[in-house]
Short mmCIF file of C-alpha atoms in Angstrom, two decimals:
data_model
loop_
_atom_site.label_atom_id
_atom_site.label_comp_id
_atom_site.label_asym_id
_atom_site.label_seq_id
_atom_site.Cartn_x
_atom_site.Cartn_y
_atom_site.Cartn_z
CA MET A 499 -26.33 14.38 -5.12
CA THR A 500 -28.67 13.54 -2.26
CA GLU A 501 -27.43 14.69 1.10
CA LEU A 502 -26.34 11.90 3.46
CA SER A 503 -28.74 12.23 6.39
CA VAL A 504 -27.55 9.55 8.77
CA SER A 505 -25.56 10.05 11.98
CA ARG A 506 -21.98 8.83 12.13
CA PRO A 507 -22.46 6.06 14.76
CA LYS A 508 -25.44 4.76 12.82
CA LEU A 509 -23.42 4.74 9.61
CA ILE A 510 -20.59 2.81 11.25
CA ALA A 511 -23.11 0.36 12.74
CA LEU A 512 -24.55 -0.24 9.25
CA GLN A 513 -21.08 -0.72 7.78
CA VAL A 514 -20.22 -3.26 10.49
CA LEU A 515 -23.52 -4.99 9.85
CA VAL A 516 -22.55 -5.59 6.21
CA ALA A 517 -19.29 -7.24 7.33
CA VAL A 518 -21.07 -9.36 9.93
CA LEU A 519 -23.67 -10.52 7.40
CA LEU A 520 -21.06 -11.40 4.77
CA ILE A 521 -18.78 -13.24 7.17
CA GLY A 522 -21.81 -14.87 8.81
CA PHE A 523 -23.02 -16.13 5.45
CA TRP A 524 -19.53 -17.41 4.66
CA HIS A 525 -19.30 -19.13 8.04
CA VAL A 526 -22.74 -20.76 7.85
CA GLY A 527 -22.31 -21.74 4.22
CA SER A 528 -18.97 -23.40 4.83
CA SER A 529 -19.55 -25.10 8.21
CA VAL A 530 -23.30 -25.80 8.61
CA PRO A 531 -24.82 -28.37 6.24
CA ILE A 532 -28.25 -27.34 4.92
CA PHE A 533 -30.23 -30.44 3.95
CA GLY A 534 -26.92 -32.27 3.97
CA VAL A 535 -25.27 -29.88 1.50
CA TYR A 536 -22.59 -27.23 2.17
CA ILE A 537 -23.40 -24.17 0.03
CA LEU A 538 -19.75 -23.08 0.22
CA PRO A 539 -17.64 -26.26 0.37
CA LYS A 540 -14.65 -25.88 2.65
CA PHE A 541 -12.27 -27.08 -0.01
CA PHE A 542 -13.06 -24.15 -2.30
CA PHE A 543 -13.96 -21.44 0.21
CA SER A 544 -12.23 -22.31 3.50
CA THR A 545 -13.90 -20.80 6.61
CA PRO A 546 -13.60 -17.37 8.24
CA GLY A 547 -12.28 -18.96 11.43
CA ASP A 548 -9.53 -20.87 9.61
CA VAL A 549 -8.53 -17.77 7.64
CA ALA A 550 -8.34 -15.67 10.82
CA MET A 551 -6.25 -18.32 12.55
CA ARG A 552 -3.94 -18.51 9.54
CA ILE A 553 -3.43 -14.75 9.60
CA VAL A 554 -2.60 -14.85 13.31
CA LYS A 555 -0.18 -17.70 12.67
CA LEU A 556 1.47 -15.84 9.78
CA PHE A 557 2.01 -12.75 11.88
CA SER A 558 3.41 -14.72 14.78
CA GLY A 559 6.23 -15.85 12.46
CA THR A 560 8.85 -13.59 10.89
CA MET A 561 8.50 -14.52 7.21
CA ILE A 562 5.41 -12.38 6.64
CA TRP A 563 7.34 -9.22 7.48
CA LYS A 564 9.91 -10.10 4.86
CA HIS A 565 7.17 -10.60 2.27
CA LEU A 566 5.52 -7.31 3.20
CA TRP A 567 8.85 -5.53 3.10
CA ILE A 568 9.65 -6.87 -0.37
CA THR A 569 6.25 -5.85 -1.74
CA LEU A 570 6.52 -2.40 -0.15
CA THR A 571 10.01 -1.88 -1.56
CA GLU A 572 8.88 -2.84 -5.05
CA THR A 573 5.85 -0.54 -4.79
CA VAL A 574 7.85 2.45 -3.62
CA LEU A 575 10.59 1.96 -6.22
CA ALA A 576 8.03 1.56 -9.02
CA PHE A 577 6.19 4.66 -7.87
CA VAL A 578 9.29 6.84 -7.55
CA ILE A 579 10.93 5.79 -10.83
CA GLY A 580 7.64 5.91 -12.76
CA SER A 581 6.79 9.33 -11.34
CA VAL A 582 10.16 10.89 -12.06
CA ALA A 583 10.10 9.60 -15.63
CA GLY A 584 6.48 10.72 -16.02
CA VAL A 585 7.23 14.23 -14.78
CA VAL A 586 10.30 14.65 -17.00
CA PHE A 587 8.58 13.40 -20.16
CA GLY A 588 5.31 15.14 -19.32
CA PHE A 589 7.10 18.49 -19.13
CA TRP A 590 9.19 17.84 -22.18
CA PHE A 591 6.20 16.88 -24.34
CA ALA A 592 4.00 19.71 -23.09
CA ARG A 593 6.64 22.36 -23.83
CA ARG A 594 7.67 20.83 -27.19
CA PRO A 595 4.52 20.32 -29.26
CA LEU A 596 6.50 18.81 -32.14
CA VAL A 597 7.89 16.05 -29.92
CA ALA A 598 4.41 15.41 -28.55
CA ALA A 599 2.92 15.21 -32.05
CA VAL A 600 5.60 12.82 -33.34
CA PHE A 601 5.38 10.43 -30.39
CA ASP A 602 1.61 10.63 -29.94
CA PRO A 603 0.67 7.40 -31.82
CA TYR A 604 3.44 5.41 -30.13
CA LEU A 605 2.41 6.60 -26.69
CA LYS A 606 -1.19 5.67 -27.36
CA MET A 607 -0.05 2.27 -28.57
CA ALA A 608 2.14 1.63 -25.54
CA ASN A 609 -0.59 2.78 -23.19
CA ALA A 610 -3.20 0.58 -24.87
CA LEU A 611 -1.06 -2.52 -24.39
CA PRO A 612 -2.15 -4.62 -21.37
CA ARG A 613 0.97 -4.37 -19.24
CA VAL A 614 0.68 -7.92 -17.89
CA VAL A 615 2.03 -9.27 -21.19
CA LEU A 616 5.26 -7.41 -20.48
CA ALA A 617 5.84 -9.27 -17.22
CA PRO A 618 7.47 -12.38 -18.81
CA ILE A 619 9.76 -10.16 -20.88
CA PHE A 620 10.86 -8.19 -17.81
CA MET A 621 11.53 -11.47 -16.04
CA LEU A 622 13.65 -12.60 -18.96
CA TRP A 623 15.60 -9.34 -18.93
CA LEU A 624 15.79 -8.59 -15.23
CA GLY A 625 15.54 -11.97 -13.56
CA LEU A 626 13.19 -13.15 -10.82
CA GLY A 627 14.33 -10.57 -8.24
CA ILE A 628 12.56 -7.33 -7.36
CA TRP A 629 13.60 -5.39 -10.47
CA SER A 630 11.32 -7.24 -12.88
CA LYS A 631 8.39 -6.30 -10.59
CA VAL A 632 9.59 -2.72 -10.30
CA ALA A 633 9.79 -2.50 -14.10
CA LEU A 634 6.22 -3.74 -14.45
CA GLY A 635 5.01 -1.18 -11.88
CA VAL A 636 6.96 1.58 -13.63
CA THR A 637 5.20 0.93 -16.95
CA LEU A 638 1.87 1.35 -15.15
CA VAL A 639 2.77 4.41 -13.07
CA PHE A 640 4.62 6.22 -15.84
CA PHE A 641 1.59 6.71 -18.09
CA ILE A 642 -0.69 7.97 -15.33
CA VAL A 643 1.85 10.52 -14.13
CA PHE A 644 2.91 11.41 -17.66
CA PHE A 645 -0.62 12.20 -18.87
CA ASN A 646 -1.43 14.17 -15.71
CA VAL A 647 1.72 16.28 -15.83
CA TYR A 648 1.22 16.87 -19.55
CA GLN A 649 -2.32 18.03 -18.86
CA GLY A 650 -1.21 20.12 -15.90
CA VAL A 651 1.32 22.06 -17.96
CA LYS A 652 -1.10 22.48 -20.89
CA GLU A 653 -4.03 23.62 -18.78
CA VAL A 654 -2.44 26.44 -16.83
CA SER A 655 -5.03 29.22 -16.84
CA PRO A 656 -4.12 31.74 -19.57
CA ALA A 657 -4.95 34.59 -17.18
CA VAL A 658 -2.57 33.27 -14.52
CA LEU A 659 0.11 32.83 -17.15
CA ALA A 660 -0.35 36.30 -18.67
CA ASN A 661 -0.37 37.80 -15.18
CA ALA A 662 2.86 36.00 -14.28
CA ARG A 663 4.49 37.33 -17.44
CA MET A 664 3.32 40.87 -16.71
CA LEU A 665 4.77 40.51 -13.20
CA GLY A 666 8.15 40.15 -14.89
CA MET A 667 8.80 36.40 -14.81
CA ASN A 668 11.27 34.93 -17.28
CA GLU A 669 10.96 31.38 -18.66
CA ARG A 670 12.82 29.80 -15.75
CA GLN A 671 10.70 31.65 -13.19
CA LEU A 672 7.50 30.74 -15.04
CA PHE A 673 8.57 27.13 -14.82
CA ARG A 674 9.22 27.34 -11.10
CA HIS A 675 6.26 29.44 -10.02
CA VAL A 676 3.57 28.50 -12.55
CA TYR A 677 4.12 25.35 -14.63
CA TRP A 678 5.73 23.25 -11.92
CA PRO A 679 3.10 23.81 -9.19
CA SER A 680 0.30 23.33 -11.70
CA ALA A 681 1.77 20.06 -12.98
CA LEU A 682 2.42 18.84 -9.45
CA SER A 683 -1.15 19.49 -8.42
CA TRP A 684 -2.37 17.35 -11.31
CA MET A 685 0.12 14.66 -10.43
CA PHE A 686 -0.90 14.62 -6.79
CA SER A 687 -4.55 14.43 -7.70
CA SER A 688 -3.72 11.09 -9.34
CA LEU A 689 -1.59 9.96 -6.41
CA HIS A 690 -4.08 7.33 -5.26
CA THR A 691 -4.31 5.81 -8.71
CA SER A 692 -0.58 5.77 -9.35
CA VAL A 693 0.34 4.32 -5.96
CA GLY A 694 -2.38 1.73 -6.46
CA PHE A 695 -0.96 0.79 -9.85
CA ALA A 696 2.58 0.56 -8.45
CA LEU A 697 1.23 -1.98 -5.99
CA VAL A 698 -0.66 -3.86 -8.72
CA GLY A 699 2.56 -4.08 -10.73
CA ALA A 700 4.46 -5.44 -7.75
CA VAL A 701 1.88 -8.04 -6.75
CA VAL A 702 1.11 -9.23 -10.29
CA GLY A 703 4.84 -9.50 -10.99
CA GLU A 704 5.35 -11.55 -7.85
CA TYR A 705 2.40 -13.70 -8.70
CA LEU A 706 3.82 -14.56 -12.11
CA GLY A 707 7.23 -15.55 -10.85
CA SER A 708 9.25 -14.72 -7.76
CA ALA A 709 10.54 -16.06 -4.48
CA ALA A 710 9.15 -13.46 -2.08
CA GLY A 711 6.36 -10.92 -1.58
CA LEU A 712 2.61 -11.00 -0.99
CA GLY A 713 1.89 -12.07 -4.57
CA TYR A 714 4.30 -14.97 -4.12
CA LEU A 715 2.60 -15.92 -0.86
CA ILE A 716 -0.78 -16.12 -2.57
CA HIS A 717 0.55 -17.94 -5.60
CA GLU A 718 2.36 -20.47 -3.47
CA ALA A 719 -0.78 -21.27 -1.45
CA GLU A 720 -2.79 -21.58 -4.65
CA GLY A 721 -0.28 -24.03 -6.09
CA VAL A 722 -1.01 -26.56 -3.33
CA PHE A 723 -4.79 -25.94 -3.21
CA ASP A 724 -4.35 -24.19 0.15
CA VAL A 725 -7.47 -22.03 -0.11
CA THR A 726 -7.11 -20.84 3.47
CA GLY A 727 -3.67 -19.50 2.59
CA VAL A 728 -5.01 -17.73 -0.51
CA PHE A 729 -7.76 -16.00 1.46
CA ALA A 730 -5.38 -15.08 4.27
CA GLY A 731 -3.00 -13.58 1.70
CA MET A 732 -5.84 -11.60 0.13
CA VAL A 733 -6.98 -10.20 3.47
CA ILE A 734 -3.42 -9.15 4.33
CA LEU A 735 -3.04 -7.59 0.88
CA ALA A 736 -6.31 -5.65 1.29
CA ALA A 737 -5.24 -4.36 4.72
CA PHE A 738 -1.86 -3.39 3.29
CA VAL A 739 -3.51 -1.43 0.46
CA LEU A 740 -5.77 0.41 2.91
CA LEU A 741 -2.75 1.34 5.00
CA VAL A 742 -0.80 2.64 1.99
CA ASP A 743 -3.88 4.56 0.84
CA ALA A 744 -4.27 6.19 4.25
CA VAL A 745 -0.66 7.38 4.09
CA VAL A 746 -1.25 8.76 0.59
CA THR A 747 -4.33 10.66 1.78
CA LYS A 748 -2.28 12.22 4.59
CA VAL A 749 0.45 13.30 2.16
CA GLU A 750 -2.11 14.63 -0.30
CA ASN A 751 -3.93 16.78 2.25
CA ARG A 752 -0.60 18.20 3.32
CA LEU A 753 0.57 19.09 -0.19
CA LEU A 754 -2.68 20.37 -1.65
CA VAL A 755 -3.89 22.71 1.10
CA TRP A 756 -4.34 25.40 -1.52
CA ARG A 757 -6.91 23.40 -3.44
CA PRO A 758 -10.58 24.12 -2.70
CA ASP A 759 -11.62 20.46 -2.86
CA ALA A 760 -8.69 19.23 -0.78
CA ALA A 761 -9.54 21.69 1.99
CA GLY A 762 -13.18 20.68 1.89
CA ARG A 763 -12.35 17.03 2.33
CA THR A 764 -10.53 17.29 5.66
CA MET B 770 15.17 59.24 -18.58
CA HIS B 771 12.13 59.94 -20.63
CA PRO B 772 11.07 63.54 -21.03
CA PRO B 773 8.14 64.35 -18.75
CA SER B 774 6.18 65.62 -21.73
CA SER B 775 6.05 62.29 -23.61
CA PRO B 776 2.79 60.41 -23.05
CA ALA B 777 2.84 57.32 -20.84
CA VAL B 778 0.93 55.36 -23.47
CA ALA B 779 0.65 56.41 -27.11
CA LEU B 780 -1.31 54.14 -29.40
CA ASP B 781 -0.65 55.45 -32.89
CA ARG B 782 -3.13 54.27 -35.54
CA ILE B 783 -3.01 50.70 -34.34
CA SER B 784 -5.30 48.07 -35.79
CA ILE B 785 -5.85 44.56 -34.51
CA VAL B 786 -6.65 41.70 -36.86
CA TYR B 787 -7.28 38.15 -35.71
CA GLY B 788 -6.41 35.22 -37.95
CA GLY B 789 -3.70 36.81 -40.09
CA PRO B 790 -4.09 39.27 -42.99
CA GLY B 791 -7.64 39.32 -44.31
CA GLY B 792 -8.94 37.92 -41.01
CA TYR B 793 -11.39 39.42 -38.54
CA GLU B 794 -10.58 43.08 -37.94
CA ALA B 795 -11.41 43.63 -34.28
CA VAL B 796 -10.04 47.17 -34.04
CA ALA B 797 -9.79 49.57 -36.99
CA PRO B 798 -6.85 52.02 -36.97
CA THR B 799 -7.20 53.87 -33.68
CA SER B 800 -5.08 56.40 -31.84
CA LEU B 801 -5.14 57.13 -28.13
CA ALA B 802 -2.69 58.88 -25.84
CA VAL B 803 -2.58 58.73 -22.05
CA ALA B 804 -0.50 61.47 -20.43
CA GLN B 805 1.67 60.72 -17.43
CA GLY B 806 -0.43 60.88 -14.29
CA GLU B 807 -3.65 60.79 -16.26
CA PHE B 808 -6.55 58.43 -15.53
CA VAL B 809 -8.29 57.42 -18.75
CA ALA B 810 -11.29 55.12 -18.92
CA ILE B 811 -12.36 53.30 -22.09
CA VAL B 812 -16.07 52.57 -22.28
CA GLY B 813 -17.87 50.66 -24.98
CA PRO B 814 -20.40 47.93 -25.65
CA THR B 815 -19.48 44.31 -24.95
CA GLY B 816 -17.13 42.78 -27.46
CA CYS B 817 -16.01 46.08 -28.99
CA GLY B 818 -12.31 45.43 -28.55
CA LYS B 819 -11.64 47.50 -25.43
CA SER B 820 -9.56 44.74 -23.86
CA THR B 821 -7.77 44.24 -27.15
CA LEU B 822 -6.49 47.81 -27.03
CA LEU B 823 -5.31 47.23 -23.48
CA ASN B 824 -3.49 44.04 -24.46
CA ALA B 825 -1.74 45.95 -27.24
CA ALA B 826 -0.56 48.53 -24.68
CA ALA B 827 0.64 45.68 -22.44
CA GLY B 828 2.57 44.05 -25.26
CA LEU B 829 0.54 40.86 -24.89
CA LEU B 830 -0.85 41.39 -28.39
CA LYS B 831 0.96 42.70 -31.44
CA PRO B 832 -1.06 45.16 -33.51
CA ALA B 833 -1.43 44.35 -37.22
CA SER B 834 -0.44 47.91 -38.07
CA GLY B 835 0.52 51.09 -36.22
CA GLU B 836 2.88 51.78 -33.34
CA VAL B 837 2.67 51.49 -29.58
CA GLY B 838 4.80 54.04 -27.75
CA ILE B 839 5.48 53.73 -24.03
CA LEU B 840 7.00 56.77 -22.27
CA GLY B 841 8.34 58.03 -25.57
CA ARG B 842 9.90 54.75 -26.75
CA PRO B 843 8.42 52.23 -29.18
CA LEU B 844 7.22 49.10 -27.41
CA ALA B 845 8.95 45.82 -28.25
CA GLY B 846 7.84 42.68 -26.46
CA LEU B 847 6.14 42.89 -23.09
CA ASN B 848 5.59 46.26 -21.49
CA GLY B 849 7.87 46.19 -18.46
CA ASP B 850 6.72 49.61 -17.26
CA ALA B 851 3.12 48.49 -16.90
CA GLY B 852 1.19 46.66 -14.23
CA TYR B 853 -1.85 44.77 -15.51
CA LEU B 854 -4.93 43.96 -13.46
CA PHE B 855 -6.95 41.25 -15.19
CA GLN B 856 -10.68 40.72 -15.25
CA GLN B 857 -10.39 36.99 -14.58
CA ASP B 858 -8.86 35.46 -11.48
CA SER B 859 -5.17 35.62 -12.14
CA LEU B 860 -3.62 35.02 -8.73
CA MET B 861 -1.52 31.89 -8.48
CA PRO B 862 -3.87 29.55 -6.60
CA TRP B 863 -1.00 27.57 -5.08
CA LYS B 864 0.49 30.62 -3.37
CA THR B 865 -0.85 32.38 -0.28
CA ALA B 866 -2.03 35.99 -0.56
CA LEU B 867 1.28 37.15 0.91
CA ASP B 868 3.37 35.08 -1.50
CA ASN B 869 1.24 36.24 -4.41
CA VAL B 870 1.94 39.87 -3.55
CA ALA B 871 5.64 39.28 -2.89
CA ILE B 872 6.31 37.35 -6.10
CA GLY B 873 6.70 40.43 -8.31
CA LEU B 874 9.57 41.63 -6.13
CA GLU B 875 11.07 38.18 -5.72
CA VAL B 876 11.38 37.52 -9.43
CA ALA B 877 13.04 40.91 -9.81
CA GLY B 878 15.75 39.82 -7.37
CA THR B 879 14.60 41.24 -4.03
CA PRO B 880 15.64 38.87 -1.20
CA ARG B 881 12.65 36.91 0.03
CA PRO B 882 12.49 38.30 3.60
CA ASP B 883 12.46 41.89 2.27
CA ALA B 884 9.88 41.00 -0.37
CA LEU B 885 7.64 39.40 2.24
CA ALA B 886 7.95 42.38 4.56
CA ARG B 887 6.93 44.79 1.82
CA ALA B 888 4.16 42.46 0.69
CA ALA B 889 2.77 42.53 4.23
CA GLN B 890 2.76 46.36 4.10
CA TRP B 891 0.90 46.26 0.79
CA LEU B 892 -1.65 43.80 2.08
CA ALA B 893 -2.27 46.21 4.94
CA LYS B 894 -2.73 49.06 2.45
CA VAL B 895 -5.49 47.15 0.67
CA GLY B 896 -7.08 46.22 4.00
CA LEU B 897 -6.07 42.57 4.13
CA ALA B 898 -3.37 42.63 6.82
CA ALA B 899 -4.92 39.62 8.57
CA PHE B 900 -5.32 37.53 5.41
CA GLY B 901 -1.71 36.97 4.35
CA ASN B 902 -1.70 33.23 4.92
CA ARG B 903 -4.99 32.58 3.09
CA TYR B 904 -5.03 30.90 -0.28
CA PRO B 905 -6.99 32.60 -3.10
CA HIS B 906 -9.88 30.12 -2.89
CA GLN B 907 -10.32 31.06 0.77
CA LEU B 908 -10.86 34.72 -0.14
CA SER B 909 -13.99 36.41 -1.50
CA GLY B 910 -14.04 37.86 -5.01
CA GLY B 911 -13.47 41.38 -3.68
CA GLN B 912 -10.60 40.25 -1.47
CA ARG B 913 -8.95 38.52 -4.43
CA LYS B 914 -9.15 41.78 -6.37
CA ARG B 915 -7.50 43.59 -3.47
CA VAL B 916 -4.67 41.06 -3.46
CA GLY B 917 -4.39 41.50 -7.23
CA LEU B 918 -4.15 45.27 -6.81
CA ALA B 919 -1.39 44.91 -4.21
CA GLN B 920 0.38 42.34 -6.41
CA VAL B 921 0.51 44.81 -9.29
CA LEU B 922 1.24 47.99 -7.33
CA ILE B 923 4.07 46.57 -5.21
CA ARG B 924 6.26 46.62 -8.33
CA ASN B 925 5.59 50.34 -8.60
CA PRO B 926 4.79 50.32 -12.33
CA LYS B 927 4.66 53.68 -14.11
CA ILE B 928 1.54 52.66 -15.96
CA LEU B 929 -1.48 50.81 -14.67
CA LEU B 930 -3.59 48.84 -17.14
CA MET B 931 -6.93 47.59 -15.86
CA ASP B 932 -9.27 45.30 -17.78
CA GLU B 933 -12.76 45.51 -16.20
CA PRO B 934 -11.01 44.70 -12.95
CA PHE B 935 -14.15 44.99 -10.83
CA GLY B 936 -16.45 43.42 -13.42
CA PRO B 937 -17.19 40.18 -11.56
CA LEU B 938 -17.95 41.95 -8.25
CA ASP B 939 -21.32 42.98 -6.84
CA ALA B 940 -22.40 46.63 -7.00
CA GLN B 941 -21.49 47.60 -3.43
CA THR B 942 -18.08 45.94 -3.56
CA ARG B 943 -17.37 47.73 -6.84
CA LEU B 944 -17.99 51.09 -5.22
CA ILE B 945 -15.68 50.24 -2.35
CA MET B 946 -12.99 48.97 -4.71
CA GLY B 947 -13.33 52.13 -6.79
CA ASN B 948 -12.63 54.26 -3.75
CA LEU B 949 -9.68 52.07 -2.77
CA LEU B 950 -8.27 52.47 -6.27
CA LEU B 951 -8.68 56.27 -6.19
CA GLU B 952 -7.01 56.43 -2.79
CA LEU B 953 -4.01 54.34 -3.89
CA TRP B 954 -3.79 56.21 -7.19
CA ALA B 955 -3.79 59.62 -5.47
CA ALA B 956 -0.58 58.65 -3.63
CA ASP B 957 1.63 58.81 -6.73
CA ARG B 958 -0.67 59.36 -9.73
CA LYS B 959 0.37 56.71 -12.16
CA ALA B 960 -0.96 56.80 -15.70
CA VAL B 961 -4.05 54.59 -15.75
CA LEU B 962 -5.85 53.00 -18.67
CA PHE B 963 -9.06 51.58 -17.27
CA VAL B 964 -11.43 49.49 -19.38
CA THR B 965 -15.02 49.13 -18.25
CA HIS B 966 -18.51 48.71 -19.66
CA ASP B 967 -19.94 50.69 -16.75
CA LEU B 968 -20.22 54.36 -17.73
CA GLU B 969 -20.97 55.53 -14.17
CA GLU B 970 -17.85 53.82 -12.89
CA ALA B 971 -15.81 55.40 -15.68
CA ILE B 972 -17.04 58.94 -14.93
CA ALA B 973 -16.61 58.51 -11.18
CA LEU B 974 -12.98 57.43 -11.49
CA ALA B 975 -11.43 58.95 -14.61
CA ASP B 976 -10.05 62.26 -15.87
CA ARG B 977 -11.12 61.37 -19.36
CA VAL B 978 -13.68 58.96 -20.74
CA VAL B 979 -13.14 57.53 -24.20
CA ILE B 980 -16.01 55.87 -26.06
CA MET B 981 -15.47 53.00 -28.46
CA SER B 982 -17.89 52.02 -31.19
CA SER B 983 -19.29 48.52 -31.41
CA GLY B 984 -17.19 45.99 -33.32
CA PRO B 985 -16.11 44.70 -35.77
CA ALA B 986 -13.60 47.32 -36.86
CA ALA B 987 -14.25 49.19 -33.62
CA THR B 988 -12.68 52.58 -33.15
CA ILE B 989 -12.77 55.53 -30.78
CA ILE B 990 -15.77 57.74 -31.44
CA GLY B 991 -15.81 60.05 -28.44
CA ASP B 992 -13.41 61.62 -25.97
CA HIS B 993 -14.88 63.43 -22.96
CA ALA B 994 -12.95 65.33 -20.29
CA ILE B 995 -14.33 64.73 -16.78
CA ASP B 996 -13.72 67.93 -14.87
CA LEU B 997 -15.16 66.80 -11.55
CA PRO B 998 -12.95 68.00 -8.68
CA ARG B 999 -10.48 65.67 -6.94
CA PRO B 1000 -10.13 64.07 -4.47
CA ARG B 1001 -13.35 62.33 -5.33
CA ASP B 1002 -15.47 59.84 -3.50
CA ALA B 1003 -16.59 57.24 -6.01
CA MET B 1004 -19.91 56.92 -4.18
CA GLU B 1005 -20.69 60.53 -3.32
CA VAL B 1006 -19.71 61.91 -6.71
CA ARG B 1007 -22.61 60.08 -8.32
CA LEU B 1008 -25.03 62.38 -6.48
CA ASP B 1009 -23.33 65.48 -7.92
CA LYS B 1010 -25.29 67.57 -10.44
CA CYS B 1011 -22.30 67.84 -12.80
CA PHE B 1012 -22.01 64.07 -12.73
CA HIS B 1013 -25.52 63.76 -14.09
CA GLU B 1014 -24.93 66.27 -16.86
CA LEU B 1015 -21.74 64.46 -17.92
CA HIS B 1016 -23.48 61.12 -17.74
CA HIS B 1017 -26.40 62.37 -19.80
CA GLY B 1018 -24.12 63.79 -22.49
CA ILE B 1019 -21.93 60.72 -22.83
CA TRP B 1020 -24.75 58.22 -22.55
CA SER B 1021 -26.66 59.76 -25.47
CA GLN B 1022 -23.63 58.92 -27.60
CA LEU B 1023 -22.96 55.51 -26.09
CA ARG B 1024 -26.58 54.36 -26.23
CA GLY B 1025 -26.58 54.17 -30.01
CA GLU B 1026 -23.49 51.97 -30.01
CA VAL B 1027 -24.86 49.70 -27.32
CA LEU B 1028 -28.05 49.20 -29.31
CA LYS B 1029 -26.06 48.54 -32.46
CA ALA B 1030 -23.98 45.91 -30.66
CA TYR B 1031 -27.10 44.39 -29.15
CA GLN B 1032 -28.85 44.15 -32.52
CA GLY B 1033 -25.70 42.63 -33.99
CA THR B 1034 -25.81 39.77 -31.51
CA ALA B 1035 -29.59 39.36 -31.49
CA ALA B 1036 -29.91 39.16 -35.28
#
C-alpha cells in the first residue's frame, strides 16, 4: 500500500471540499435554472436548504426522539439476541463435528436466502410492533456471529492448545481460557458488520410495515412524495449509523487490547 | 513415591507411524532413557522425528508400538509430570505475560492472588519483572520465550521437555537464553530432554548428546557423554579445547546424516 503523505489539516480540508462540492452541485442543480432547465428538479431532489430546515424542524419536535429510540431498541435487541444465539450454536457446532456436518447444507441454504423475503412472514407472526423487526435483524446477525464463533473455535492455534493441555487444563478450563477468548475475538472483529446488519434489519422492517422508527419516517414521507422528508430521514439515519459505529469502535478497542492490529489502530 | 533409581523418561522400543498401520513410519523402534537430573539433548537433521519422540514423552502422541515410562510408571494420557516448551509461539495471546505465567497454578487450584504473586517472582527470575502487563504481541521473540520458560517452570515439573525452544531466535539471543536455561536448571536439576538441530547448542548445554538418523524410520545412532565441567557458561564453553574435540567427533557422525537428509529432499 502506498503511504499516505498528506498532513492531517490538509486531509480534512480535502474531505470538507468534497462535501462542499457535492452539496454545491445539488444546490445549484436544484435552484438555479441553466438555460431554463433545472438539472435536478426540486420535485425529485429537493434542495439542501430545505432538507437542513426539515432536519432542524424535526429535532425541535419530540417525535423524532421516539422514532430514534424505537430504531435503537430494535437494533440493540436484534444484536443481543442474534449474538447470543450465534455464540451458543457456533460453539456447539464447532465442538460437535457430526452436528455441524448434518446441518451444514441447511445452514448454507438459510444463509443464502435474502432475508428481506422473511419480513412479511415475521410481520404475520409477530405483528407490526418492534418484534417483527427484531426477528429480521436476528436472522441477519445470527449468521455473522455464528460463522465467526465457529471459525474462532476451529482455528485456535494447535500450539496454544497443546501448551494449555500440558499446563494441566481440563476441558472446562480449556473452554474458559482458550476457546472462549479465541471465539470472542473473532466475534468482536465482526462487531461492525453485525451491528450494521442489526440496524439494517430494524430499518428495513420498519420500512416494510410499522408505525414508528426511522424506516417508518422515510417510508411515510415517500408515500406522499415528500422528497425533502425522505432526504432528511436519510441524513438522520446516516448520522445515527456513524454514531453507533463510533460507539462500537470504542468498545472494540477496549476489548481487543491484546490484538496487534487493534493496538496499532488507536 | 518413585524410587530415585528409576529413569525420569524411559522410551522403550517405541515406534511412531502416521496414518495408521502400514502408514508412514516416522520413527523406527527406538529406546532412550533420561535419568533424573540429567540433561539430554537430541540432535538430528531436519524432519528426522526428534519432535515426534518428544511428543511421545509428553503423551501428546501415542506410539504405534513400545512403552513410555515416566518415573518408573507407564504413561497413560498426558504426562502430568512434564513441562513442555514449544518451538512455536504458544502463549495465550489474550492474556498478559503475568496471567500467562500464573495460569498453570490457577488451573491447579491456587487462589488467583497467590498465583499472581508467584508469577511475578518468576517473571523477575527470567528478567521480565517490568513486563508483566504486556501482551505477547508487545514482547520480542526472546521475551516471549522467557515468559514461556517461566510459564512452564512455575508448575515445578519433574521433567522438562523442550522442542527447539530457541529455534526462532537470533544467534545472540539464543546464547543468552541458553545461559538463562542453565542457570534455572542448576537450581533444582530437573530431567531435561532438549531437542535441537544445533549441535553446538546441544554440546554447550547437555550432559549427553544423542544423534538421530535422517528419516523415514529414523532411529538413534549415536550417544555421546559430554563431560565438560559444570557450572558452564554457554558462551565461554564454546572456546574450550575439549568442546572442539567433542564437536569434531560428533559432527563427523552427524554430517553423513545431514547430507543424507539433504539429498532426500533435493532429489
